[in-house]
Short mmCIF file of N, CA, C and O in Angstrom, two decimals:
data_model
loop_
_atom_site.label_atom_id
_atom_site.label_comp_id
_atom_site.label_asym_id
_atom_site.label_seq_id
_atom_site.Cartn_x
_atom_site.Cartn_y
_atom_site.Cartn_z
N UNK A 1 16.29 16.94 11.65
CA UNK A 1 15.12 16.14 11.96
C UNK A 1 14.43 15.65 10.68
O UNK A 1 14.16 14.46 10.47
N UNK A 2 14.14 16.73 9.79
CA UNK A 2 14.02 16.74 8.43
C UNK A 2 14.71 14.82 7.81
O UNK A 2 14.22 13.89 7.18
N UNK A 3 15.37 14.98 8.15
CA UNK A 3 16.27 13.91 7.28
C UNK A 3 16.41 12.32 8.11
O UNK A 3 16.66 11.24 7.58
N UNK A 4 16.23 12.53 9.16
CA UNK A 4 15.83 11.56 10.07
C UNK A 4 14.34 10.62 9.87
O UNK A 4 14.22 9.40 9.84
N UNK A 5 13.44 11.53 9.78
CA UNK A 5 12.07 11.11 8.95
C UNK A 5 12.31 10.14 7.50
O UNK A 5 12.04 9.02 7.07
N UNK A 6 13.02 11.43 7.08
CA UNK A 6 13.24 10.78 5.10
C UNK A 6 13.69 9.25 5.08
O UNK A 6 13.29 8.26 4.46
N UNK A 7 14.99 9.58 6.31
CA UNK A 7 15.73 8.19 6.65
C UNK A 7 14.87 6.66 7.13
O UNK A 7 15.14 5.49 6.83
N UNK A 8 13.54 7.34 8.15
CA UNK A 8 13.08 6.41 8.78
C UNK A 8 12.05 5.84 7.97
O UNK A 8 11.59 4.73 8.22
N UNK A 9 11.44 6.96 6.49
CA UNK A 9 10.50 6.38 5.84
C UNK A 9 10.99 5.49 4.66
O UNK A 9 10.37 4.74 3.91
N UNK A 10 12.15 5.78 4.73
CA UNK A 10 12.86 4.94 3.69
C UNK A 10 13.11 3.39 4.19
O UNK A 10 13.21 2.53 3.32
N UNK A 11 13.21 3.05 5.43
CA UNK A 11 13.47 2.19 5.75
C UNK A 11 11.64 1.41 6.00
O UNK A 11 11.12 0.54 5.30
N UNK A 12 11.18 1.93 6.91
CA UNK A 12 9.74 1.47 6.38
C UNK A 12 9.00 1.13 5.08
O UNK A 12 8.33 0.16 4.74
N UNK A 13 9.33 2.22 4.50
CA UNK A 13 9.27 1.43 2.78
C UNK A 13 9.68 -0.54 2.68
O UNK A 13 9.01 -1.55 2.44
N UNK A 14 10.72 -0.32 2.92
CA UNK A 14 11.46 -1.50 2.50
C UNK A 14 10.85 -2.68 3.61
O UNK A 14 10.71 -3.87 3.33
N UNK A 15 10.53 -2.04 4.93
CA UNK A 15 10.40 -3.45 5.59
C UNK A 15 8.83 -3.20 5.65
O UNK A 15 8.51 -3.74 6.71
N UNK A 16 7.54 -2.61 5.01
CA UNK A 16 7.08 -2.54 4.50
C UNK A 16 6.58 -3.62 3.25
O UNK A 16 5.40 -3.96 3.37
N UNK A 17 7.10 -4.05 2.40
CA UNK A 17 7.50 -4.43 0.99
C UNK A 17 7.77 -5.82 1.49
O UNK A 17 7.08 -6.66 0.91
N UNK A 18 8.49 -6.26 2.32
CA UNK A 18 9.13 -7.17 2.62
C UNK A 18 7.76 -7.99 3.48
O UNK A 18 7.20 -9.07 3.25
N UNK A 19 7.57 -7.08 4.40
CA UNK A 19 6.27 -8.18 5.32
C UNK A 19 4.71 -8.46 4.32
O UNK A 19 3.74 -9.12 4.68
N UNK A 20 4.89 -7.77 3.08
CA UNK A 20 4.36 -8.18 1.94
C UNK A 20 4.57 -9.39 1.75
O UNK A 20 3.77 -10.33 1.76
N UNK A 21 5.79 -9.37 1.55
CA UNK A 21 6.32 -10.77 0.77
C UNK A 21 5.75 -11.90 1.82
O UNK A 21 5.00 -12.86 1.65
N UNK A 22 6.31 -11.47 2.78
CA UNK A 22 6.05 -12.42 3.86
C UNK A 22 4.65 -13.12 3.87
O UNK A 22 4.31 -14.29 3.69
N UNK A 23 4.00 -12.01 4.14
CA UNK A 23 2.23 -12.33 4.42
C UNK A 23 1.98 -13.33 2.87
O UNK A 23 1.21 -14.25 3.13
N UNK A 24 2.30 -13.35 1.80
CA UNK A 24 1.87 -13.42 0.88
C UNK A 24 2.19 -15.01 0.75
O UNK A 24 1.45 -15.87 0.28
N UNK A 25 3.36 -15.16 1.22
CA UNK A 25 4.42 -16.58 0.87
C UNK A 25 3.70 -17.38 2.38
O UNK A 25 3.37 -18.57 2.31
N UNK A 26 3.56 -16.81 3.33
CA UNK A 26 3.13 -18.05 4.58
C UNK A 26 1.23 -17.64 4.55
O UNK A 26 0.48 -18.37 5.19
N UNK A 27 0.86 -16.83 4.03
CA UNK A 27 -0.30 -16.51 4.63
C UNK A 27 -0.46 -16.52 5.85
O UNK A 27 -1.51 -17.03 6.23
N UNK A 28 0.44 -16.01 6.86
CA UNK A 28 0.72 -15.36 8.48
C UNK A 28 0.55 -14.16 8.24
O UNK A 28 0.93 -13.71 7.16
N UNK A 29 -0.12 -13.24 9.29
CA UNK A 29 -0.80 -11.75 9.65
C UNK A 29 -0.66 -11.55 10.72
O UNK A 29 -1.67 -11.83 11.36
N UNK A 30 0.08 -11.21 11.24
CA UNK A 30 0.25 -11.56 12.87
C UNK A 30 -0.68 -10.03 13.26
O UNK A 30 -0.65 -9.21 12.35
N UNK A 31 -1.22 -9.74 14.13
CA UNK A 31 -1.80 -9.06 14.69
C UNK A 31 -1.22 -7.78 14.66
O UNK A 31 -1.72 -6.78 14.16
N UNK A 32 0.27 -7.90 15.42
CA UNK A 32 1.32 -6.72 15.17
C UNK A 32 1.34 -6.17 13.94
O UNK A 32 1.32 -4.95 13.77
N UNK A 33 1.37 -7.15 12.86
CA UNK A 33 1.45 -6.23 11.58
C UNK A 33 0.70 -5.91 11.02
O UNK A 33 0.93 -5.27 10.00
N UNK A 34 -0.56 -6.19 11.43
CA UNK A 34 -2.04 -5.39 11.00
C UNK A 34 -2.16 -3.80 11.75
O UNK A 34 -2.40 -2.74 11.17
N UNK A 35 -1.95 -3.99 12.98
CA UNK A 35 -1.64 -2.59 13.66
C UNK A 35 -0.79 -1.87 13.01
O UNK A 35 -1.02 -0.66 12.92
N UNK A 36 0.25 -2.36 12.50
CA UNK A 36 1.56 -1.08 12.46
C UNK A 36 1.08 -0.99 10.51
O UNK A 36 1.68 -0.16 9.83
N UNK A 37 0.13 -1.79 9.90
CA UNK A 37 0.03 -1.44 8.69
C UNK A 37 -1.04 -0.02 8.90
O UNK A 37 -1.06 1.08 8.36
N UNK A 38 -1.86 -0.68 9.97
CA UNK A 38 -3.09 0.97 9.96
C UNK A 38 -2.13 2.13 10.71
O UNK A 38 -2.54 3.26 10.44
N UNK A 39 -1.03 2.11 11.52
CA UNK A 39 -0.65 3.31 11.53
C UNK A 39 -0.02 3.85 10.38
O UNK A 39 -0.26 5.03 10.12
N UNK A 40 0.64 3.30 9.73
CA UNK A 40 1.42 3.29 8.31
C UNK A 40 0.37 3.97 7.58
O UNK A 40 0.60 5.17 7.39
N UNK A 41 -0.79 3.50 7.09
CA UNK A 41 -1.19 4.46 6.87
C UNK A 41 -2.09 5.99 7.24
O UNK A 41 -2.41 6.98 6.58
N UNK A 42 -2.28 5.56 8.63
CA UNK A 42 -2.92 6.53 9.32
C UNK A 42 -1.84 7.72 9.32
O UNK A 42 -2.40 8.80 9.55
N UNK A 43 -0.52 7.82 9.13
CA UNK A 43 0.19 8.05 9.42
C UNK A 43 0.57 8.71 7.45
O UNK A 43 1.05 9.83 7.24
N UNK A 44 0.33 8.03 6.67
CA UNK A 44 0.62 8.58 5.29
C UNK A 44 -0.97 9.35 5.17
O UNK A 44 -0.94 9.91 4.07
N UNK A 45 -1.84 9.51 5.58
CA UNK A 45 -2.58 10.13 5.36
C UNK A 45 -2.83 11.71 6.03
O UNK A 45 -3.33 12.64 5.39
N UNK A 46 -2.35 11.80 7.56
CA UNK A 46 -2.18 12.15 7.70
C UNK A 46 -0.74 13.46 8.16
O UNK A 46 -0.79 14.66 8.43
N UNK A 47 0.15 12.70 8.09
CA UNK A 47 1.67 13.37 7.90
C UNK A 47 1.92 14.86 7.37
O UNK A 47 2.92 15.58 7.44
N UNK A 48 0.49 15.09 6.75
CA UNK A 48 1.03 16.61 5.96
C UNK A 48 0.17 17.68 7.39
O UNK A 48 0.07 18.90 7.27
N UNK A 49 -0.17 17.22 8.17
CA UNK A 49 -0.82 17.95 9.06
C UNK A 49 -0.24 17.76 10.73
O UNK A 49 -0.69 18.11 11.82
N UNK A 50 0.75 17.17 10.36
CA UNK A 50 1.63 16.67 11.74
C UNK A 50 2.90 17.73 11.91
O UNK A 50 3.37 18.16 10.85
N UNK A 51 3.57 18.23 13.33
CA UNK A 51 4.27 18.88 12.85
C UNK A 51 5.82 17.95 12.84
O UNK A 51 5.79 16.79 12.42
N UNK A 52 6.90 18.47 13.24
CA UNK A 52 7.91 17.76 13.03
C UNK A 52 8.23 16.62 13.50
O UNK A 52 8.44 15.51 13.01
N UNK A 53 8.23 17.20 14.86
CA UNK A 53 8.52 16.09 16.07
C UNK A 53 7.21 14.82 16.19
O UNK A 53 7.43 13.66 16.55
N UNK A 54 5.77 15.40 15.75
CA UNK A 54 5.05 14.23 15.69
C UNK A 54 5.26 13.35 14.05
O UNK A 54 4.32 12.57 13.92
N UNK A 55 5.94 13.33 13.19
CA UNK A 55 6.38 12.89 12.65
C UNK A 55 7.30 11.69 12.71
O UNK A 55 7.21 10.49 12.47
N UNK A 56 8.47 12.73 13.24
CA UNK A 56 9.52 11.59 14.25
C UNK A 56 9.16 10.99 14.55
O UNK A 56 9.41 9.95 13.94
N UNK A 57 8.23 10.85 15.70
CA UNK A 57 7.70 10.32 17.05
C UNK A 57 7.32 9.19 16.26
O UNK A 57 8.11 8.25 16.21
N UNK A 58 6.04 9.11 15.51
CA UNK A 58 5.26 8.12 14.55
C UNK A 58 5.93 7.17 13.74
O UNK A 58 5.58 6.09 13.28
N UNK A 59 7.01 7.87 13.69
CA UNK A 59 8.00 7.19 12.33
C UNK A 59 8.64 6.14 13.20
O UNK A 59 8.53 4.92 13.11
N UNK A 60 9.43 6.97 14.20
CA UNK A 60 9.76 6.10 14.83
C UNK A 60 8.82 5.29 15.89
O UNK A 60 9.45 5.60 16.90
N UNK A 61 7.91 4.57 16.31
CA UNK A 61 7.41 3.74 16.57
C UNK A 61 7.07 2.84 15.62
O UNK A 61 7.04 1.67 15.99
N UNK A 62 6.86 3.02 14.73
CA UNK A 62 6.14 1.95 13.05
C UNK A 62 7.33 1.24 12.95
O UNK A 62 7.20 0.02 12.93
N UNK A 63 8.90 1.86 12.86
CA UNK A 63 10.13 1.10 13.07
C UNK A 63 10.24 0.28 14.06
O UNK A 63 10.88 -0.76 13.91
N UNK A 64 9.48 0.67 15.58
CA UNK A 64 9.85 -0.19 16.26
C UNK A 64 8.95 -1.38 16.08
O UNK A 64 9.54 -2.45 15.99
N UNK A 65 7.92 -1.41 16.01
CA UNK A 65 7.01 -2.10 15.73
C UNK A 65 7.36 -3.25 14.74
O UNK A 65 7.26 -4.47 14.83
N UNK A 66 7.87 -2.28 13.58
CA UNK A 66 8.68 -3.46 12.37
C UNK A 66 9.80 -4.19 12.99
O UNK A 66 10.02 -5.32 12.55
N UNK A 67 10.85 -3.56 14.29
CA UNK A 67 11.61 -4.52 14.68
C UNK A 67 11.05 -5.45 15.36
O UNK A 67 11.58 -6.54 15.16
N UNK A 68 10.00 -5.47 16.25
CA UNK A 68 9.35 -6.49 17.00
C UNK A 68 8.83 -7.67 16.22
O UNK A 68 8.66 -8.81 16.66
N UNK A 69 8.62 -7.26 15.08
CA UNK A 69 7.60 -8.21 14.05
C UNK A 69 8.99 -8.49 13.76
O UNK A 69 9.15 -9.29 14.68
N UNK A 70 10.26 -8.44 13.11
CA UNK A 70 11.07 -8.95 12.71
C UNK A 70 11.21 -10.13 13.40
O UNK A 70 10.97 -11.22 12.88
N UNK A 71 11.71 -9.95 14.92
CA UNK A 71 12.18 -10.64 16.15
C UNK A 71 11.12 -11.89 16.34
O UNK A 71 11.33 -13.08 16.58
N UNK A 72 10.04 -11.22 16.17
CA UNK A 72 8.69 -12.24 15.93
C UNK A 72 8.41 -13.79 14.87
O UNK A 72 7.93 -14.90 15.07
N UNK A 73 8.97 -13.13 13.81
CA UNK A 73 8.95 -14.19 12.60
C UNK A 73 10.51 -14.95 12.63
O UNK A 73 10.99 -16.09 12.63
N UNK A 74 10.83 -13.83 12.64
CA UNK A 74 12.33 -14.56 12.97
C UNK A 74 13.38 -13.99 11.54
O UNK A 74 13.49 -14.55 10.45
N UNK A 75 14.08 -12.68 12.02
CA UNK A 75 15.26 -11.96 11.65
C UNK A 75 15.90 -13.03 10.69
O UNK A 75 15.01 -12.80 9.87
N UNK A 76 16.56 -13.88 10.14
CA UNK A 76 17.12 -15.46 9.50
C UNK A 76 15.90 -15.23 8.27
O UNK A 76 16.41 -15.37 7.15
N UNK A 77 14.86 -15.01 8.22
CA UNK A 77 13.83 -15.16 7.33
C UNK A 77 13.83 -14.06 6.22
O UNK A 77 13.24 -14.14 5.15
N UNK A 78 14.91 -12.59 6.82
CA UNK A 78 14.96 -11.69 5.61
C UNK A 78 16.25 -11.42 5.77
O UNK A 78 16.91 -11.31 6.80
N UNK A 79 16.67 -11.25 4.16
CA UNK A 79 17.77 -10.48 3.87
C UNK A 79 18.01 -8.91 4.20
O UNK A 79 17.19 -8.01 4.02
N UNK A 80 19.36 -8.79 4.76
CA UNK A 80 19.39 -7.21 5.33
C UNK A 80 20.56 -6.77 4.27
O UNK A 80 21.65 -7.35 4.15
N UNK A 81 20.08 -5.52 3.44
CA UNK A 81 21.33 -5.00 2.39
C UNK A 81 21.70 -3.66 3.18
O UNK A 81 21.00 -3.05 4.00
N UNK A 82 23.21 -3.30 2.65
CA UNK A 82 24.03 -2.66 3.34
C UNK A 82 23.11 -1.60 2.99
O UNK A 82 22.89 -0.92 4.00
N UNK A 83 22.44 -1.14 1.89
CA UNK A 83 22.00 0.39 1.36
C UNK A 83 20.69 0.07 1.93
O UNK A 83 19.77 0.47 1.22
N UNK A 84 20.31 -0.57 3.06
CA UNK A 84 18.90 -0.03 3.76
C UNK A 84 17.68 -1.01 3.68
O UNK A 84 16.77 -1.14 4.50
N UNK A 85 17.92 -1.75 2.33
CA UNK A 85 16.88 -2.89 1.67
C UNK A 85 16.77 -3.78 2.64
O UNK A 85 17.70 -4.26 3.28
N UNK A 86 15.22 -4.12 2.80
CA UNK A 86 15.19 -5.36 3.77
C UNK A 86 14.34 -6.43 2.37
O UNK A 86 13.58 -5.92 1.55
N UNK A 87 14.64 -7.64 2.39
CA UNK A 87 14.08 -8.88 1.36
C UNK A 87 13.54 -10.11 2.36
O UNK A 87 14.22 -10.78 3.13
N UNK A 88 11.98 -10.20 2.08
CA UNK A 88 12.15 -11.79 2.50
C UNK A 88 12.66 -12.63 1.79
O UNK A 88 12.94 -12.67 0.59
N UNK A 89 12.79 -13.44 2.77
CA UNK A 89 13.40 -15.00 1.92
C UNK A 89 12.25 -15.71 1.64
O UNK A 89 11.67 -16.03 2.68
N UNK A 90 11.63 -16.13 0.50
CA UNK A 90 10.38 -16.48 -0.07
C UNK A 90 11.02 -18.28 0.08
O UNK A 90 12.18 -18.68 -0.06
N UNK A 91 9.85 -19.02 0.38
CA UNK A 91 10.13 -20.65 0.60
C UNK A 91 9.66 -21.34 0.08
O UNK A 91 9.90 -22.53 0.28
#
């Protein structure tokens, strides 16, 4: 479970980083990604007081959330690397 987390925060990192880019290059905020930024950190602030499974649980919704926002802007708009990296495509 341990490693499932590590896995899922690693990938949030990156698509994380990426809807940076995004927000930054269109000045678009879509609503969704204002929410899943306050769990992101509601979620890094609190994490050391969560136990395993609410970890999981959290982690995995912020992922889903990041896939919806993907599907939203439109998947074509970022690069997907084999080792996990997500990139926008800046315009």
């Amino acid at each position: 479970m341990e490693e499932q987390i590590k896995n899922n925060m690693k990938r949030i990192f990156y698509l994380d980083l990426s809807f940076e880019s995004y927000t930054d290059n269109t000045k678009n905020e879509p609503e969704l990604l204002v929410q899943t930024i306050k769990k992101l950190n509601n979620y890094r602030e609190n994490k050391d007081k969560l136990s395993l499974e609410e970890k999981l649980s959290e982690t995995e919704e912020i992922l889903k959330n990041f896939d919806m926002l993907l599907d939203m802007v439109g998947r074509e708009n970022f690069i997907f690397y084999e080792d996990g990296s997500v990139e926008y495509k800046w315009r």
